[in-house]
PDB file of N, CA and C in Angstrom:
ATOM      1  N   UNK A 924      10.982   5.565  -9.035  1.00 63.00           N
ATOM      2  CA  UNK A 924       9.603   5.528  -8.624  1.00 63.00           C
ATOM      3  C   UNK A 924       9.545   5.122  -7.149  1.00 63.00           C
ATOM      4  N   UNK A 925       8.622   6.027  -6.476  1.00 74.00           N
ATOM      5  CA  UNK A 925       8.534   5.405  -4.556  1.00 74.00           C
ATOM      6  C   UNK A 925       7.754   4.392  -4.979  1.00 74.00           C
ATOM      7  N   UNK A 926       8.207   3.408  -3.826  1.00 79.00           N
ATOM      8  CA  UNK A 926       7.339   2.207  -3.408  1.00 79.00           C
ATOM      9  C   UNK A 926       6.038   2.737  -3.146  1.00 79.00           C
ATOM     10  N   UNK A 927       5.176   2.056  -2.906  1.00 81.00           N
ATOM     11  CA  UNK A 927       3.716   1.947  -2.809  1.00 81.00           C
ATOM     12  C   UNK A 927       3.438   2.181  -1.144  1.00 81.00           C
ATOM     13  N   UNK A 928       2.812   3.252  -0.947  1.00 85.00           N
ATOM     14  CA  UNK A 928       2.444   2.535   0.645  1.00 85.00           C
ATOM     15  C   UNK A 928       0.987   2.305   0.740  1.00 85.00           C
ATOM     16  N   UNK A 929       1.299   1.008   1.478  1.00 87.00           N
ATOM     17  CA  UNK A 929      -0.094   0.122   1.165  1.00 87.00           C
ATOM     18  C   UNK A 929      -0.574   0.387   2.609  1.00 87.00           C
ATOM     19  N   UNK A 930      -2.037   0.587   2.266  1.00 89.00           N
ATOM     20  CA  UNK A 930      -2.809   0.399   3.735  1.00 89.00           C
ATOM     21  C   UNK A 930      -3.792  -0.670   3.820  1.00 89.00           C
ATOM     22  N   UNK A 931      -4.144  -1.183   5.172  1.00 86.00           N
ATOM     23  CA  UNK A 931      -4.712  -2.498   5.149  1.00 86.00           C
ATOM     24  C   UNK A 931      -6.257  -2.305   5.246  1.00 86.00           C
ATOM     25  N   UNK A 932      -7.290  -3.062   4.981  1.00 81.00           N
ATOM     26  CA  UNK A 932      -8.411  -2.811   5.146  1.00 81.00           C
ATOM     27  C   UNK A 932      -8.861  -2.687   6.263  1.00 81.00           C
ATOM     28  N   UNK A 933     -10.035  -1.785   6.809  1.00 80.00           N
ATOM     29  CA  UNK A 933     -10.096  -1.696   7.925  1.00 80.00           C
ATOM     30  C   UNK A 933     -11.041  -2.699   8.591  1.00 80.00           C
ATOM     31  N   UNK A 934     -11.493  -3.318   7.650  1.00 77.00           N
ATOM     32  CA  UNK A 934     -12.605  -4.585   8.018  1.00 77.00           C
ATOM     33  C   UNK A 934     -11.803  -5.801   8.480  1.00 77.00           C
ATOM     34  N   UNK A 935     -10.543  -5.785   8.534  1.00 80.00           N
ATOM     35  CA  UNK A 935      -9.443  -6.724   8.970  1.00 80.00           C
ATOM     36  C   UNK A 935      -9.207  -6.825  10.503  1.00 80.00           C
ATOM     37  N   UNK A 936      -9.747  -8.060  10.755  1.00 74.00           N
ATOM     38  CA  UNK A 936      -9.048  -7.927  12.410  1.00 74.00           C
ATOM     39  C   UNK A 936      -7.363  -8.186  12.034  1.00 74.00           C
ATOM     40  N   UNK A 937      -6.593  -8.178  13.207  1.00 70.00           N
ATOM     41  CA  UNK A 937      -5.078  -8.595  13.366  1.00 70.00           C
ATOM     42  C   UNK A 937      -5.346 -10.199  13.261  1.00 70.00           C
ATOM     43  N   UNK A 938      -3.936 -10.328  12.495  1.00 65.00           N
ATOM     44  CA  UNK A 938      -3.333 -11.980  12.477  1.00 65.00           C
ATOM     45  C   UNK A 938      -4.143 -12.841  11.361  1.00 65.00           C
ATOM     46  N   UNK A 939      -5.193 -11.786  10.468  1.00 67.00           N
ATOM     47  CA  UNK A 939      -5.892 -12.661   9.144  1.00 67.00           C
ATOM     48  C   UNK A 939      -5.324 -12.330   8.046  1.00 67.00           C
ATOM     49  N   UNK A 940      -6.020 -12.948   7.198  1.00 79.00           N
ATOM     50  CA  UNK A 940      -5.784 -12.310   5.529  1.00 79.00           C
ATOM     51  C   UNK A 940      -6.525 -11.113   5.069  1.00 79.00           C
ATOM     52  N   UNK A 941      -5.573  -9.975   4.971  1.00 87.00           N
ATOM     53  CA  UNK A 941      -6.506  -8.924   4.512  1.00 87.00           C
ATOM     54  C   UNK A 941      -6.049  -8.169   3.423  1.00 87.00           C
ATOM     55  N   UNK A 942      -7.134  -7.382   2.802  1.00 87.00           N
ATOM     56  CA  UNK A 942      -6.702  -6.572   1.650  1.00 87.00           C
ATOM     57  C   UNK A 942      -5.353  -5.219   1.748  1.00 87.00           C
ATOM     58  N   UNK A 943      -4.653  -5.295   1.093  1.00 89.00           N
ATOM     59  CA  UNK A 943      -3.984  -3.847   1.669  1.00 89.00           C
ATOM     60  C   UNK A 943      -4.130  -3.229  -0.382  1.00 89.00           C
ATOM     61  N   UNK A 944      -4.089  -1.857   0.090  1.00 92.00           N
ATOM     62  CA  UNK A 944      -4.444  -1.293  -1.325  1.00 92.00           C
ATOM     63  C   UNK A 944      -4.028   0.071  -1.252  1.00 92.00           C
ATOM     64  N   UNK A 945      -3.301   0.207  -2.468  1.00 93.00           N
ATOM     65  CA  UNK A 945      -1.898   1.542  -2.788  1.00 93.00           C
ATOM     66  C   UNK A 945      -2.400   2.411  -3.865  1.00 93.00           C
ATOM     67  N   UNK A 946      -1.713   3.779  -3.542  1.00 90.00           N
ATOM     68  CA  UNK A 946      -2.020   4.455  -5.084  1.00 90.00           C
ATOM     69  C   UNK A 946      -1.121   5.117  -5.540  1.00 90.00           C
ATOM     70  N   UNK A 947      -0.539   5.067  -6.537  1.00 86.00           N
ATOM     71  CA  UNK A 947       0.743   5.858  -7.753  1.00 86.00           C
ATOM     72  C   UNK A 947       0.236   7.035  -7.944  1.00 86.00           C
ATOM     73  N   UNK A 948       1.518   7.729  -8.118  1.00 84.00           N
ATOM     74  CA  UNK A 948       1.296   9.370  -9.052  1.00 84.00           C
ATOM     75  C   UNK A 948       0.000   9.177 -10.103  1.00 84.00           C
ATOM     76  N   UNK A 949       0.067   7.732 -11.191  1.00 86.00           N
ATOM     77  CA  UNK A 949      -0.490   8.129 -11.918  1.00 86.00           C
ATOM     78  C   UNK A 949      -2.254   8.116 -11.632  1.00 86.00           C
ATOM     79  N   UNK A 950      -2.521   7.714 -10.237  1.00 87.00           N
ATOM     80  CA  UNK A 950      -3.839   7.468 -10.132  1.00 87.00           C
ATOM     81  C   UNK A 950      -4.174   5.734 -10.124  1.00 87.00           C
ATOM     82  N   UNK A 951      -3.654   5.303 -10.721  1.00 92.00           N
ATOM     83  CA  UNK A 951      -3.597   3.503 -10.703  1.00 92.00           C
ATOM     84  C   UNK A 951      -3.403   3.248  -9.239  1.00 92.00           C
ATOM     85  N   UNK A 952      -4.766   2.020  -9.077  1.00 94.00           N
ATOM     86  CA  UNK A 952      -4.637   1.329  -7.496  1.00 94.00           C
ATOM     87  C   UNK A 952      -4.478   0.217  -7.804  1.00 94.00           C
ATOM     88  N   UNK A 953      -3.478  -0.415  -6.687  1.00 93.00           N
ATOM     89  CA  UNK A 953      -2.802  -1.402  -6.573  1.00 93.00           C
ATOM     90  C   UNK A 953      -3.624  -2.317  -5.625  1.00 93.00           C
ATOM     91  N   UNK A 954      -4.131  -3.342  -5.526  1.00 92.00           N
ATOM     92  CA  UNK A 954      -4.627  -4.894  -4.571  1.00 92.00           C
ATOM     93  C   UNK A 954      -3.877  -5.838  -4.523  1.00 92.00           C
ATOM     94  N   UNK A 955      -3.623  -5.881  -3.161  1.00 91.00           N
ATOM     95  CA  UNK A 955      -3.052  -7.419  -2.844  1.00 91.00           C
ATOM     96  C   UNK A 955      -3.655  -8.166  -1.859  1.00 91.00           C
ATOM     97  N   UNK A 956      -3.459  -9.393  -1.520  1.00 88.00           N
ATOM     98  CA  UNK A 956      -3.732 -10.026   0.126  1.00 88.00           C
ATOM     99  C   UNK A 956      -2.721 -10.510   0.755  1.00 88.00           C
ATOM    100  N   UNK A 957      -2.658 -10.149   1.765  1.00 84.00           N
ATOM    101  CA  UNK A 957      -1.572 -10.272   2.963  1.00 84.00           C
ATOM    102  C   UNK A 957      -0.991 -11.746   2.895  1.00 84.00           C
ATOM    103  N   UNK A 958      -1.772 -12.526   2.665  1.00 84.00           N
ATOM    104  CA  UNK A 958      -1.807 -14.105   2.327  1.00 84.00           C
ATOM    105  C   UNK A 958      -1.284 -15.058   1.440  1.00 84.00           C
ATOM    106  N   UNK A 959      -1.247 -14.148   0.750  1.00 83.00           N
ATOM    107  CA  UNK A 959      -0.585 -14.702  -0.802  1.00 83.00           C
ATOM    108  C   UNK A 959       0.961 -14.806  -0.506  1.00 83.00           C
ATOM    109  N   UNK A 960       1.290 -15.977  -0.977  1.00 76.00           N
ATOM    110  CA  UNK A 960       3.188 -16.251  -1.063  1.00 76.00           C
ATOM    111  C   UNK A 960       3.181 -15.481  -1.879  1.00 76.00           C
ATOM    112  N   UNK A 961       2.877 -15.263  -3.111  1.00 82.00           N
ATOM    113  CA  UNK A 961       3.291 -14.730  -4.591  1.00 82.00           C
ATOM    114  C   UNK A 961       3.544 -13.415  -4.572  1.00 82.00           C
ATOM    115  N   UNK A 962       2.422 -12.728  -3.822  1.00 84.00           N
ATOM    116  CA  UNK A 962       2.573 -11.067  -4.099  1.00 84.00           C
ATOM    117  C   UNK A 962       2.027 -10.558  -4.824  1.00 84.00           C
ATOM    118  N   UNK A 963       1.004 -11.253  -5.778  1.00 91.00           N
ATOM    119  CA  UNK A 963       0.288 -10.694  -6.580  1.00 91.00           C
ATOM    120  C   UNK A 963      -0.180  -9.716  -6.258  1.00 91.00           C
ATOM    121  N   UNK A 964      -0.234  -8.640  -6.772  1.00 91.00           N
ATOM    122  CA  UNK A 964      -0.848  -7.357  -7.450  1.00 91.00           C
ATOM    123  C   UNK A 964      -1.887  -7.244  -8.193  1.00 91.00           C
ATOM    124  N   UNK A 965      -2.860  -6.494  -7.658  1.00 92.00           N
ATOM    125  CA  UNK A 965      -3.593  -6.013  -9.150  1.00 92.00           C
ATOM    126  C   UNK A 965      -4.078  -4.488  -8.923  1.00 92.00           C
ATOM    127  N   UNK A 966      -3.786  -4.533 -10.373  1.00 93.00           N
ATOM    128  CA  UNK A 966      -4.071  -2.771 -10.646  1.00 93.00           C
ATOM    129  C   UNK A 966      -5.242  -2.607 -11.196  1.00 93.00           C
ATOM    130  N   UNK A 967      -6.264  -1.313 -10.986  1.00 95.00           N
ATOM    131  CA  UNK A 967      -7.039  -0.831 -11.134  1.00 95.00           C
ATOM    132  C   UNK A 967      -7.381   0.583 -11.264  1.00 95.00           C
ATOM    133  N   UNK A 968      -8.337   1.375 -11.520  1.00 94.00           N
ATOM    134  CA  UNK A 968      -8.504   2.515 -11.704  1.00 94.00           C
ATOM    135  C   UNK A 968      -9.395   2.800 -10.603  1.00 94.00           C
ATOM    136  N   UNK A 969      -9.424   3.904 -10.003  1.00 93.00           N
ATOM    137  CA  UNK A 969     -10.684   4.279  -8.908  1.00 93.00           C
ATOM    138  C   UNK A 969     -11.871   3.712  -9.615  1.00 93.00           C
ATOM    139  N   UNK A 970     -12.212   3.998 -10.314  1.00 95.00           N
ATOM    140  CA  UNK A 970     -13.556   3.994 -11.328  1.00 95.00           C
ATOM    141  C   UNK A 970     -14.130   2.584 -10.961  1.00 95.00           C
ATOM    142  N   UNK A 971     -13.166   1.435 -11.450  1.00 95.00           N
ATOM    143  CA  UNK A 971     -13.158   0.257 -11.338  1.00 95.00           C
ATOM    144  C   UNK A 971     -13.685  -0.129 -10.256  1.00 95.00           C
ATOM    145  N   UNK A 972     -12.804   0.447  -9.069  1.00 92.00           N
ATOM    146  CA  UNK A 972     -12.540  -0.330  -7.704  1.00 92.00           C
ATOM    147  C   UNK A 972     -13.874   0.323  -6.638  1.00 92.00           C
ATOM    148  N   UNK A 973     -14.168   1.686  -7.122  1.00 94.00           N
ATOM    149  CA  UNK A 973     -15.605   2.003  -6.833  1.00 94.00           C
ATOM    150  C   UNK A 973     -16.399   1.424  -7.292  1.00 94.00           C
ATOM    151  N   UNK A 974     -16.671   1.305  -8.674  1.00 94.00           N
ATOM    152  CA  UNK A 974     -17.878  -0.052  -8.928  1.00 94.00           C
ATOM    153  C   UNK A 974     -18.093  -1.104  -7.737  1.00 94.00           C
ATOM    154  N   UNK A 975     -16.507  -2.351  -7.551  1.00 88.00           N
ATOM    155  CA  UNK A 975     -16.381  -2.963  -7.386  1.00 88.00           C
ATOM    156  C   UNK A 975     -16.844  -2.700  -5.882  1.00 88.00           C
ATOM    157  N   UNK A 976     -16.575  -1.944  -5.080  1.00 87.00           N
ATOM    158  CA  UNK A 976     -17.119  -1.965  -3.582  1.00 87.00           C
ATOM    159  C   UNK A 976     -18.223  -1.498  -3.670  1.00 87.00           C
ATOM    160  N   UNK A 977     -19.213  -1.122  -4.553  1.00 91.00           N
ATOM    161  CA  UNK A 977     -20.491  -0.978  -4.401  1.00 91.00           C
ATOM    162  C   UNK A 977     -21.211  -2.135  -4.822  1.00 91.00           C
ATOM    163  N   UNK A 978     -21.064  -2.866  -5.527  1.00 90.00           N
ATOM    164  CA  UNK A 978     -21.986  -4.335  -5.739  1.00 90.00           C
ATOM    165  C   UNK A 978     -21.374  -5.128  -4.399  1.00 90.00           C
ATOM    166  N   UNK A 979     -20.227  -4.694  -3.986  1.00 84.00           N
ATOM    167  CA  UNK A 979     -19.790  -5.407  -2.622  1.00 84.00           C
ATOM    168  C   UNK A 979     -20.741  -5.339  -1.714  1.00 84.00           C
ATOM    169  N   UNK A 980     -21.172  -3.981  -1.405  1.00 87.00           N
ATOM    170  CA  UNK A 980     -22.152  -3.171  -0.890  1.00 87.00           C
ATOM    171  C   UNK A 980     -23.401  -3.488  -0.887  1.00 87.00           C
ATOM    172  N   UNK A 981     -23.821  -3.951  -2.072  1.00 88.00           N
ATOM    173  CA  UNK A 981     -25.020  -4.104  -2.101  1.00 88.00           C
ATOM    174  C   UNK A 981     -25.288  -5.375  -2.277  1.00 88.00           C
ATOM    175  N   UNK A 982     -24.419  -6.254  -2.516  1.00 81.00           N
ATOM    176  CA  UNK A 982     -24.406  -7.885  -2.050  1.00 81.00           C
ATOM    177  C   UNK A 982     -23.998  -8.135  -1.342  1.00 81.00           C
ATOM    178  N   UNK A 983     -23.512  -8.380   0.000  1.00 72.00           N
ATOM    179  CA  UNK A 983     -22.950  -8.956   1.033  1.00 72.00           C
ATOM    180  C   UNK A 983     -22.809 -10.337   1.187  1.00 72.00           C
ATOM    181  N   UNK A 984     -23.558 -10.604   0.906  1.00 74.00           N
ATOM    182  CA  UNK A 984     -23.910 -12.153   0.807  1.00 74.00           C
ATOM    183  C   UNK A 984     -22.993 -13.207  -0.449  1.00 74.00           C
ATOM    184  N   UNK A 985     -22.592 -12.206  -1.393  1.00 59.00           N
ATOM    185  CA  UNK A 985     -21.818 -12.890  -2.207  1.00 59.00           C
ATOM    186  C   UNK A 985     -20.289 -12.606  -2.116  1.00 59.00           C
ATOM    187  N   UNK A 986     -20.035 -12.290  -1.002  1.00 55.00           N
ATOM    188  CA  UNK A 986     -18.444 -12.057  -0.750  1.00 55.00           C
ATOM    189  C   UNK A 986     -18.132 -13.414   0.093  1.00 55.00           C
TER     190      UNK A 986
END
């Protein structure tokens, strides 16, 4: 299986913590933060992660 290539958010200045986010053959997206020792991952479906940036969207205020 290829590694993931992750791209970073573009709402990221240089030298912070930012999102970078990957996608597999099978369609599954991958989240991490640059920040994290651990490396955590999380997987999601477009479906999901579109929801998820539209209440982003339409709350601002709660990020």
């Amino acid at each position: 299986m290829p590694a993931p290539i992750w791209q970073k958010s573009s709402y990221c200045p240089e030298g912070n913590s930012c999102i970078h986010i990957a996608a597999n053959a099978t369609g599954t997206l991958h989240l991490t933060e640059s920040s994290d020792p651990t490396h955590s991952i999380l997987g999601t479906t477009p479906h999901t992660f579109a929801a998820l940036i539209h209440v982003l969207k339409e709350n601002p205020t709660h990020v």
